[in-house]
Short mmCIF file of C-alpha atoms in Angstrom, two decimals:
data_model
loop_
_atom_site.label_atom_id
_atom_site.label_comp_id
_atom_site.label_asym_id
_atom_site.label_seq_id
_atom_site.Cartn_x
_atom_site.Cartn_y
_atom_site.Cartn_z
CA MET G 148 -75.32 -79.16 -72.87
CA ASN G 149 -75.60 -75.38 -73.09
CA PHE G 150 -75.41 -72.96 -70.13
CA SER G 151 -79.16 -72.78 -69.53
CA GLU G 152 -79.23 -76.57 -69.28
CA ALA G 153 -76.02 -76.91 -67.26
CA GLU G 154 -76.77 -74.16 -64.73
CA ARG G 155 -79.45 -76.27 -63.04
CA ALA G 156 -78.11 -79.76 -63.71
CA ASN G 157 -76.97 -82.22 -61.07
CA PRO G 158 -73.42 -81.16 -59.92
CA VAL G 159 -72.14 -84.68 -60.65
CA ASP G 160 -73.43 -84.46 -64.18
CA ILE G 161 -71.88 -81.01 -64.58
CA ARG G 162 -68.48 -82.37 -63.62
CA LYS G 163 -68.83 -85.30 -66.04
CA TYR G 164 -69.72 -82.85 -68.78
CA GLN G 165 -66.81 -80.56 -67.91
CA PHE G 166 -64.37 -83.49 -67.99
CA ALA G 167 -65.50 -84.32 -71.54
CA LEU G 168 -64.90 -80.69 -72.50
CA LEU G 169 -61.53 -80.81 -70.81
CA ARG G 170 -60.41 -83.84 -72.83
CA GLU G 171 -61.41 -82.05 -76.05
CA THR G 172 -59.51 -78.91 -74.99
CA LEU G 173 -56.34 -80.79 -74.02
CA ALA G 174 -56.30 -82.72 -77.34
CA TYR G 175 -56.96 -79.50 -79.31
CA VAL G 176 -54.15 -77.46 -77.71
CA TYR G 177 -51.69 -80.35 -77.85
CA GLU G 178 -52.33 -80.61 -81.61
CA ASN G 179 -52.33 -76.88 -82.37
CA SER G 180 -50.34 -74.92 -79.79
CA LYS G 181 -46.51 -75.03 -79.89
CA PHE G 182 -46.38 -74.01 -76.21
CA TYR G 183 -48.75 -76.63 -74.91
CA LYS G 184 -47.33 -79.43 -77.13
CA ASN G 185 -43.98 -78.80 -75.46
CA GLN G 186 -45.50 -78.50 -71.98
CA PHE G 187 -47.66 -81.60 -72.22
CA SER G 188 -44.76 -83.69 -73.41
CA LYS G 189 -43.28 -83.34 -69.95
CA ILE G 190 -46.30 -84.86 -68.17
CA PRO G 191 -45.49 -88.33 -66.83
CA GLY G 192 -47.74 -90.69 -68.75
CA GLY G 193 -48.78 -87.99 -71.18
CA LEU G 194 -52.31 -86.73 -71.65
CA GLU G 195 -53.64 -90.29 -71.17
CA SER G 196 -52.84 -89.90 -67.48
CA ILE G 197 -55.52 -87.24 -67.19
CA GLN G 198 -58.48 -89.42 -66.25
CA SER G 199 -60.49 -86.96 -64.16
CA LEU G 200 -60.84 -83.27 -63.37
CA GLU G 201 -58.69 -83.89 -60.30
CA ASP G 202 -55.84 -85.14 -62.53
CA LEU G 203 -55.67 -81.64 -64.07
CA THR G 204 -53.22 -80.80 -61.30
CA LYS G 205 -50.60 -82.89 -63.11
CA ILE G 206 -50.37 -80.14 -65.69
CA PRO G 207 -48.21 -77.11 -64.73
CA THR G 208 -49.94 -73.78 -64.38
CA VAL G 209 -49.16 -70.73 -66.56
CA ASN G 210 -49.45 -67.00 -65.84
CA LYS G 211 -49.35 -63.72 -67.70
CA ALA G 212 -45.53 -63.71 -67.81
CA ASP G 213 -45.71 -67.01 -69.78
CA LEU G 214 -48.24 -65.50 -72.18
CA GLN G 215 -46.08 -62.41 -72.73
CA GLU G 216 -42.88 -64.42 -73.14
CA ALA G 217 -44.21 -67.20 -75.42
CA GLY G 218 -46.59 -64.95 -77.35
CA ARG G 219 -47.89 -66.61 -80.50
CA ASP G 220 -46.69 -70.05 -79.33
CA PHE G 221 -50.02 -70.10 -77.48
CA TRP G 222 -52.00 -69.46 -80.65
CA CYS G 223 -53.82 -72.45 -82.18
CA VAL G 224 -54.75 -70.93 -85.51
CA GLY G 225 -53.03 -69.04 -88.29
CA GLN G 226 -53.33 -65.32 -88.66
CA ASP G 227 -55.62 -65.75 -91.67
CA GLN G 228 -58.33 -67.02 -89.29
CA ILE G 229 -58.16 -64.12 -86.86
CA LEU G 230 -61.07 -61.67 -87.19
CA ASP G 231 -60.49 -59.45 -84.17
CA TYR G 232 -57.44 -58.48 -82.08
CA THR G 233 -58.20 -57.60 -78.47
CA ALA G 234 -55.71 -56.81 -75.73
CA THR G 235 -55.33 -56.64 -71.99
CA SER G 236 -55.09 -53.23 -70.41
CA GLY G 237 -51.42 -53.70 -69.48
CA THR G 238 -51.84 -52.82 -65.77
CA GLU G 239 -49.42 -55.55 -64.80
CA GLY G 240 -46.94 -55.42 -67.67
CA LYS G 241 -46.77 -54.80 -71.41
CA GLN G 242 -49.95 -55.03 -73.41
CA LEU G 243 -50.87 -58.57 -74.40
CA THR G 244 -52.73 -59.38 -77.65
CA ILE G 245 -55.57 -61.84 -77.44
CA PRO G 246 -56.78 -62.91 -80.93
CA LEU G 247 -60.34 -64.00 -81.72
CA THR G 248 -61.72 -66.11 -84.57
CA GLY G 249 -65.30 -66.03 -85.80
CA LYS G 250 -66.07 -68.94 -83.51
CA ASP G 251 -64.55 -67.03 -80.57
CA LEU G 252 -66.67 -63.98 -81.30
CA GLN G 253 -69.78 -66.13 -81.27
CA ARG G 254 -68.66 -67.74 -77.96
CA LEU G 255 -68.16 -64.21 -76.57
CA ALA G 256 -71.69 -63.30 -77.64
CA VAL G 257 -73.23 -66.44 -76.12
CA ASN G 258 -71.25 -65.90 -72.89
CA GLU G 259 -72.40 -62.35 -72.40
CA ALA G 260 -75.99 -63.06 -73.35
CA GLY G 261 -75.98 -65.80 -70.71
CA SER G 262 -74.33 -63.44 -68.22
CA PHE G 263 -77.07 -60.83 -68.80
CA ARG G 264 -79.75 -63.42 -68.27
CA VAL G 265 -78.18 -64.57 -64.99
CA ALA G 266 -78.36 -60.96 -63.86
CA GLY G 267 -82.07 -60.89 -64.60
CA ALA G 268 -81.96 -58.98 -67.86
CA THR G 269 -84.16 -59.95 -70.81
CA GLU G 270 -84.58 -59.25 -74.52
CA LYS G 271 -87.03 -56.46 -73.58
CA ASP G 272 -84.24 -54.44 -71.89
CA ILE G 273 -82.30 -51.61 -73.36
CA PHE G 274 -78.66 -51.66 -72.17
CA GLN G 275 -76.60 -48.46 -71.89
CA LEU G 276 -72.86 -49.04 -72.06
CA THR G 277 -70.79 -46.49 -70.18
CA THR G 278 -67.42 -48.08 -70.99
CA THR G 279 -65.35 -47.85 -74.15
CA THR G 280 -65.60 -50.20 -77.13
CA ASP G 281 -62.36 -48.99 -78.70
CA ARG G 282 -58.68 -49.45 -77.71
CA ARG G 283 -59.03 -53.20 -78.41
CA PHE G 284 -61.26 -53.51 -75.37
CA MET G 285 -62.79 -57.05 -75.27
CA ALA G 286 -65.42 -56.24 -72.64
CA GLY G 287 -67.05 -53.45 -74.60
CA LEU G 288 -67.20 -55.72 -77.62
CA ALA G 289 -68.62 -58.58 -75.52
CA TYR G 290 -71.42 -56.46 -74.08
CA THR G 291 -72.44 -55.27 -77.52
CA LEU G 292 -72.37 -58.82 -78.98
CA GLY G 293 -74.21 -60.21 -75.97
CA ALA G 294 -77.11 -57.71 -76.22
CA ARG G 295 -77.40 -58.49 -79.93
CA GLU G 296 -77.34 -62.28 -79.24
CA MET G 297 -80.24 -62.02 -76.79
CA GLY G 298 -82.17 -59.58 -78.99
CA ALA G 299 -81.98 -56.65 -76.62
CA GLY G 300 -81.26 -53.02 -77.42
CA MET G 301 -77.81 -51.47 -76.85
CA VAL G 302 -76.87 -47.80 -76.52
CA ARG G 303 -73.06 -47.37 -76.77
CA VAL G 304 -72.49 -44.05 -75.06
CA GLY G 305 -68.93 -44.78 -73.88
CA PRO G 306 -67.05 -43.53 -70.82
CA GLY G 307 -67.45 -40.25 -68.96
CA VAL G 308 -69.70 -37.23 -69.64
CA PRO G 309 -72.48 -37.67 -67.01
CA GLN G 310 -74.71 -35.15 -68.76
CA MET G 311 -74.68 -37.21 -71.93
CA GLN G 312 -75.37 -40.42 -69.98
CA TRP G 313 -78.47 -38.94 -68.37
CA ASP G 314 -79.67 -37.29 -71.60
CA THR G 315 -79.35 -40.65 -73.39
CA ILE G 316 -81.13 -42.55 -70.60
CA PHE G 317 -84.17 -40.28 -70.84
CA GLU G 318 -84.08 -40.15 -74.65
CA THR G 319 -83.82 -43.90 -75.30
CA GLY G 320 -85.58 -45.29 -72.27
CA ALA G 321 -82.60 -47.37 -71.29
CA THR G 322 -83.35 -49.84 -68.47
CA VAL G 323 -79.96 -51.42 -67.61
CA LEU G 324 -76.70 -49.62 -67.12
CA ILE G 325 -73.31 -51.35 -67.58
CA ALA G 326 -70.98 -49.24 -65.46
CA VAL G 327 -67.91 -49.05 -63.26
CA PRO G 328 -69.30 -48.40 -59.73
CA SER G 329 -67.16 -45.36 -59.01
CA PHE G 330 -68.47 -43.77 -62.22
CA LEU G 331 -71.99 -44.50 -61.09
CA ILE G 332 -71.23 -42.36 -58.00
CA ARG G 333 -70.17 -39.56 -60.33
CA MET G 334 -73.39 -39.87 -62.30
CA ILE G 335 -75.45 -39.68 -59.12
CA ASP G 336 -73.54 -36.67 -57.82
CA PHE G 337 -73.98 -34.91 -61.18
CA ALA G 338 -77.72 -35.67 -61.18
CA GLU G 339 -78.15 -34.28 -57.67
CA ALA G 340 -76.18 -31.15 -58.47
CA ASN G 341 -78.16 -30.48 -61.62
CA GLY G 342 -81.69 -31.34 -60.58
CA ILE G 343 -81.95 -34.51 -62.64
CA ASP G 344 -84.74 -36.82 -61.41
CA PHE G 345 -82.58 -39.94 -61.62
CA GLN G 346 -84.87 -41.86 -59.26
CA ASN G 347 -87.52 -41.93 -61.96
CA SER G 348 -85.25 -42.46 -64.95
CA GLY G 349 -86.45 -45.92 -65.91
CA ILE G 350 -83.09 -47.56 -65.09
CA ARG G 351 -84.01 -50.69 -63.11
CA LYS G 352 -80.61 -52.30 -62.57
CA VAL G 353 -76.86 -51.80 -63.00
CA ILE G 354 -74.41 -54.47 -64.03
CA CYS G 355 -71.29 -53.40 -62.17
CA ILE G 356 -67.91 -54.10 -63.73
CA GLY G 357 -64.26 -53.39 -62.96
CA GLU G 358 -64.58 -52.83 -59.18
CA PRO G 359 -66.03 -54.98 -56.41
CA ILE G 360 -69.22 -53.82 -54.72
CA ARG G 361 -69.35 -56.58 -52.13
CA LYS G 362 -67.26 -57.96 -49.30
CA PRO G 363 -66.27 -61.63 -49.09
CA ASP G 364 -69.37 -62.31 -47.02
CA PHE G 365 -71.44 -60.88 -49.92
CA SER G 366 -72.66 -57.82 -48.02
CA LEU G 367 -72.26 -54.50 -49.81
CA ASN G 368 -68.90 -52.83 -49.37
CA ALA G 369 -68.49 -49.08 -48.87
CA LEU G 370 -68.79 -48.34 -52.59
CA GLY G 371 -71.90 -50.47 -53.01
CA THR G 372 -73.45 -48.98 -49.88
CA ARG G 373 -72.87 -45.42 -51.08
CA ILE G 374 -74.62 -46.23 -54.38
CA ARG G 375 -77.62 -47.89 -52.73
CA GLU G 376 -78.02 -45.13 -50.14
CA LYS G 377 -78.37 -42.60 -52.93
CA TRP G 378 -80.17 -44.79 -55.43
CA PRO G 379 -82.02 -47.95 -54.17
CA ILE G 380 -81.51 -49.84 -57.40
CA GLU G 381 -80.61 -53.49 -58.11
CA LEU G 382 -76.85 -53.99 -58.43
CA ASN G 383 -75.40 -57.07 -60.10
CA SER G 384 -71.65 -57.54 -59.90
CA SER G 385 -69.86 -59.08 -62.88
CA TYR G 386 -66.19 -60.24 -63.09
CA ALA G 387 -64.25 -61.16 -66.21
CA SER G 388 -60.86 -60.85 -67.85
CA THR G 389 -59.65 -60.57 -71.42
CA GLU G 390 -57.50 -63.73 -71.14
CA MET G 391 -60.41 -66.01 -70.21
CA ALA G 392 -63.10 -64.28 -72.34
CA THR G 393 -65.71 -65.41 -69.83
CA ALA G 394 -67.92 -63.52 -67.37
CA PHE G 395 -69.01 -64.53 -63.86
CA THR G 396 -72.16 -62.64 -62.95
CA GLU G 397 -74.39 -62.41 -59.92
CA CYS G 398 -78.02 -63.48 -59.99
CA GLU G 399 -80.75 -61.86 -57.89
CA ALA G 400 -79.48 -63.69 -54.80
CA ALA G 401 -76.18 -61.73 -55.01
CA ARG G 402 -74.11 -64.61 -53.57
CA GLY G 403 -71.25 -64.66 -56.03
CA GLY G 404 -70.70 -64.82 -59.80
CA HIS G 405 -72.10 -67.97 -61.38
CA VAL G 406 -69.58 -70.08 -63.32
CA PRO G 407 -70.72 -70.94 -66.88
CA PRO G 408 -69.66 -74.64 -66.86
CA ASN G 409 -69.86 -75.03 -70.62
CA LEU G 410 -67.23 -72.28 -71.12
CA ILE G 411 -64.70 -72.62 -68.37
CA PHE G 412 -63.33 -74.76 -65.55
CA THR G 413 -62.21 -73.00 -62.37
CA GLU G 414 -59.78 -73.89 -59.58
CA ILE G 415 -58.78 -71.98 -56.47
CA LEU G 416 -55.09 -72.56 -55.66
CA ALA G 417 -52.84 -71.77 -52.75
CA SER G 418 -49.48 -70.03 -53.33
CA ASP G 419 -47.87 -73.51 -53.50
CA GLY G 420 -50.18 -74.53 -56.34
CA ASN G 421 -52.33 -76.96 -54.32
CA PRO G 422 -56.14 -76.75 -54.56
CA LEU G 423 -57.93 -75.06 -51.69
CA PRO G 424 -61.21 -76.19 -50.05
CA GLU G 425 -64.48 -74.46 -50.68
CA GLY G 426 -64.80 -71.02 -49.09
CA GLN G 427 -61.06 -70.52 -48.63
CA PRO G 428 -59.61 -67.63 -50.67
CA GLY G 429 -56.83 -68.37 -53.12
CA GLU G 430 -55.75 -67.62 -56.70
CA LEU G 431 -58.36 -68.16 -59.35
CA THR G 432 -56.97 -70.54 -62.03
CA ILE G 433 -58.91 -71.22 -65.17
CA THR G 434 -59.12 -73.51 -68.16
CA THR G 435 -61.19 -72.26 -71.08
CA PHE G 436 -63.58 -74.40 -73.12
CA GLY G 437 -64.58 -73.70 -76.69
CA VAL G 438 -61.91 -71.08 -77.41
CA GLU G 439 -60.39 -71.56 -80.86
CA ALA G 440 -57.59 -68.96 -81.31
CA MET G 441 -55.91 -68.86 -77.87
CA PRO G 442 -57.33 -71.38 -75.37
CA LEU G 443 -55.68 -71.43 -71.96
CA VAL G 444 -55.07 -74.45 -69.70
CA ARG G 445 -54.56 -73.80 -65.97
CA PHE G 446 -53.98 -70.05 -66.34
CA ARG G 447 -53.36 -68.36 -62.97
CA THR G 448 -55.23 -65.09 -63.19
CA GLY G 449 -53.53 -63.47 -60.21
CA ASP G 450 -56.97 -62.65 -58.71
CA ILE G 451 -57.73 -63.82 -55.14
CA CYS G 452 -61.25 -65.04 -54.34
CA ALA G 453 -63.11 -68.04 -52.89
CA MET G 454 -65.28 -70.70 -54.52
CA HIS G 455 -68.82 -71.56 -53.28
CA THR G 456 -70.55 -74.74 -54.43
CA GLU G 457 -73.74 -74.99 -52.39
CA VAL G 458 -76.93 -74.68 -54.41
CA CYS G 459 -77.79 -70.99 -54.90
CA ALA G 460 -81.03 -69.52 -53.64
CA CYS G 461 -81.92 -68.89 -57.31
CA GLY G 462 -81.93 -72.65 -57.90
CA ARG G 463 -78.77 -72.76 -60.00
CA THR G 464 -76.42 -75.56 -59.14
CA THR G 465 -73.28 -74.11 -60.73
CA PRO G 466 -70.28 -73.05 -58.56
CA ARG G 467 -69.97 -69.34 -57.79
CA LEU G 468 -66.96 -67.09 -57.38
CA GLY G 469 -66.88 -64.81 -54.38
CA PRO G 470 -65.85 -61.15 -54.66
CA ILE G 471 -62.29 -60.49 -55.78
CA ILE G 472 -60.26 -59.67 -52.62
CA GLY G 473 -57.13 -58.48 -54.43
CA ARG G 474 -54.34 -59.53 -56.74
CA ARG G 475 -51.70 -61.99 -55.56
CA HIS G 476 -48.75 -59.78 -56.62
CA GLN G 477 -50.19 -56.66 -54.98
CA MET G 478 -50.21 -57.77 -51.36
CA ILE G 479 -49.07 -54.85 -49.16
CA LYS G 480 -46.85 -55.28 -46.10
CA TYR G 481 -46.80 -52.00 -44.27
CA LYS G 482 -46.01 -51.12 -40.66
CA GLY G 483 -46.57 -54.66 -39.47
CA THR G 484 -49.85 -55.09 -41.34
CA THR G 485 -50.54 -57.23 -44.38
CA CYS G 486 -53.48 -56.45 -46.67
CA TYR G 487 -54.59 -56.09 -50.29
CA PRO G 488 -55.10 -52.63 -51.87
CA GLN G 489 -58.85 -53.27 -51.95
CA ALA G 490 -58.90 -52.92 -48.18
CA LEU G 491 -57.53 -49.39 -48.53
CA CYS G 492 -60.07 -48.60 -51.21
CA GLU G 493 -62.82 -49.79 -48.88
CA VAL G 494 -61.75 -47.28 -46.20
CA MET G 495 -61.47 -44.43 -48.73
CA ASP G 496 -64.86 -45.25 -50.23
CA GLU G 497 -66.43 -44.92 -46.79
CA MET G 498 -65.50 -41.22 -46.65
CA SER G 499 -68.30 -39.36 -48.46
CA GLU G 500 -66.20 -36.20 -48.17
CA ILE G 501 -63.65 -37.63 -50.63
CA ASP G 502 -64.42 -37.00 -54.27
CA LEU G 503 -61.47 -38.73 -55.97
CA TYR G 504 -58.42 -40.63 -54.81
CA GLN G 505 -55.51 -42.78 -55.93
CA ILE G 506 -53.48 -45.11 -53.77
CA GLN G 507 -49.81 -45.23 -54.71
CA ILE G 508 -47.54 -48.05 -53.51
CA SER G 509 -43.77 -48.00 -53.84
CA HIS G 510 -40.56 -49.27 -52.22
CA ASP G 511 -38.06 -47.42 -50.08
CA ALA G 512 -34.26 -47.95 -50.41
CA PHE G 513 -34.59 -51.13 -48.36
CA SER G 514 -37.50 -52.61 -50.43
CA ASN G 515 -40.00 -51.89 -47.70
CA ASP G 516 -43.51 -51.01 -48.94
CA LEU G 517 -44.57 -47.36 -48.86
CA VAL G 518 -48.21 -46.35 -49.12
CA ALA G 519 -49.47 -42.90 -50.08
CA VAL G 520 -53.00 -41.68 -50.83
CA LYS G 521 -53.47 -38.73 -53.16
CA TYR G 522 -56.98 -37.35 -52.79
CA HIS G 523 -59.36 -34.51 -53.59
CA ALA G 524 -62.11 -33.67 -51.06
CA ARG G 525 -65.50 -32.35 -52.10
CA GLN G 526 -66.15 -31.34 -48.47
CA PRO G 527 -63.62 -30.45 -45.75
CA ILE G 528 -62.10 -33.43 -43.92
CA SER G 529 -59.07 -33.36 -41.65
CA ARG G 530 -56.11 -35.63 -42.11
CA ARG G 531 -56.57 -36.59 -38.47
CA ALA G 532 -60.05 -37.87 -39.17
CA MET G 533 -58.73 -39.80 -42.17
CA ALA G 534 -55.92 -41.29 -40.10
CA GLU G 535 -58.31 -42.40 -37.40
CA ARG G 536 -60.41 -44.25 -39.97
CA PHE G 537 -57.34 -46.16 -41.19
CA LYS G 538 -56.06 -46.93 -37.69
CA SER G 539 -59.40 -48.32 -36.62
CA ARG G 540 -59.78 -50.48 -39.71
CA LEU G 541 -56.26 -51.44 -40.83
CA ARG G 542 -54.07 -50.49 -37.85
CA PHE G 543 -51.85 -48.23 -39.89
CA THR G 544 -51.97 -44.78 -41.52
CA PRO G 545 -50.70 -44.11 -45.04
CA ASP G 546 -49.26 -40.80 -46.12
CA PHE G 547 -52.04 -38.41 -47.24
CA VAL G 548 -51.41 -35.93 -50.08
CA GLU G 549 -54.23 -33.51 -50.89
CA THR G 550 -54.15 -32.97 -54.63
CA ASP G 551 -55.73 -30.75 -57.26
CA LYS G 552 -58.86 -32.33 -58.80
CA ASP G 553 -57.57 -32.14 -62.36
CA GLU G 554 -54.34 -33.86 -61.36
CA ILE G 555 -56.24 -36.67 -59.69
CA GLN G 556 -58.42 -37.02 -62.78
CA ALA G 557 -55.31 -37.36 -64.92
CA LEU G 558 -53.89 -39.99 -62.60
CA LEU G 559 -57.11 -42.00 -62.51
CA PHE G 560 -57.68 -41.95 -66.23
CA PRO G 561 -54.40 -42.09 -68.16
CA SER G 562 -54.72 -42.40 -71.93
CA ASN G 563 -54.12 -46.21 -72.01
CA MET G 564 -56.59 -47.11 -69.22
CA ARG G 565 -60.19 -48.23 -69.58
CA LYS G 566 -61.28 -48.00 -65.95
CA PRO G 567 -60.18 -45.86 -62.98
CA LEU G 568 -56.61 -46.57 -61.89
CA LYS G 569 -57.42 -46.34 -58.21
CA MET G 570 -54.27 -48.21 -57.23
CA ASP G 571 -50.86 -47.41 -58.84
CA ASP G 572 -48.43 -50.10 -57.78
CA ARG G 573 -44.91 -48.93 -58.54
CA ARG G 574 -43.08 -51.80 -56.87
CA LYS G 575 -41.01 -53.97 -59.21
CA SER G 576 -42.41 -57.10 -57.55
CA ALA G 577 -45.94 -56.07 -58.50
CA THR G 578 -45.59 -57.22 -62.09
CA TYR G 579 -45.23 -60.80 -63.36
#
């Protein structure tokens, strides 16, 4: 059963199919991974005790710290079979290598082609990629492979340089942008300032990556609203990570990212590791299917979201992931209020006067959280007005530090980052 068949199948049949894939994955990693062979040997009754998807909870979860510590013990193939070496961005610790075999590269292509189709793209589209394909970036590679798999055109412009982006759009006739939402704002601002008729550019949709554009109720957040107010274009949010090599993308109904059931199994877990009911946010935990070099079983991603299983308005029967609310290790406790950094980003994104910003979180001498916002304003805005926005929304006010634009740019785009570092968490507890 491929994704196009599974995405509209009976949910009961989907789960039966996923259990068959799970049994194959467990047998494969037990045979080939030193880490999992050791871990599975501790399961009472062994792998034979896993008789349903629900029994998966008998297997301990792993996280990024385990991947970094055990390293190649997770690998299931020899180095002679590795064709590509990708890596995580290292925002929560040292860079982690994720190897790919030829089979894994094909899986990546199939995954992204399916993701594009869910978003309503076709082989007649021309994609324009505004993110990097270098620095061992899996996503840039995946987008390129996906477009080729579906027979669509791809223009690999890369990050930054709004003028080049617009020039290329008009030259090539690109129809779909792949972009980080905050960069899309920069492109729109540049077009308005330079008399570029972006409304008639031929771009019909944007696949948004790296930042959420919706709230948990699926309405547009401040960033998504700012984009749509300037440019009434179709926005499709897509979420993925290097470790799971799988994308969850919105369809036209925009009610969460569809889970490709032939590629991955998803769980939403509470902090104690117990599964949570539908609609309740918890930590996304995944088991990959069809990965050859470094498959993962019950990997806790650190990302907080909710699962939705009702049939989508588009007719697909697959589960959907709600917008990412935040990361488990980045919860902020400040002046009696608890929230994720995304809530602060939401308030900042509502302020059209603010051009660029970075939220910095640290600890004081007593390990209490401290929150500061460095910002550059394109139009005058008082700190009092900013403070009132925060008090009305979050019941606290961070420290505001007006900063030179070039300094903010350097903070947002350090040399080792692939997307804007809007939140710099300097607390020791923020890493695995």
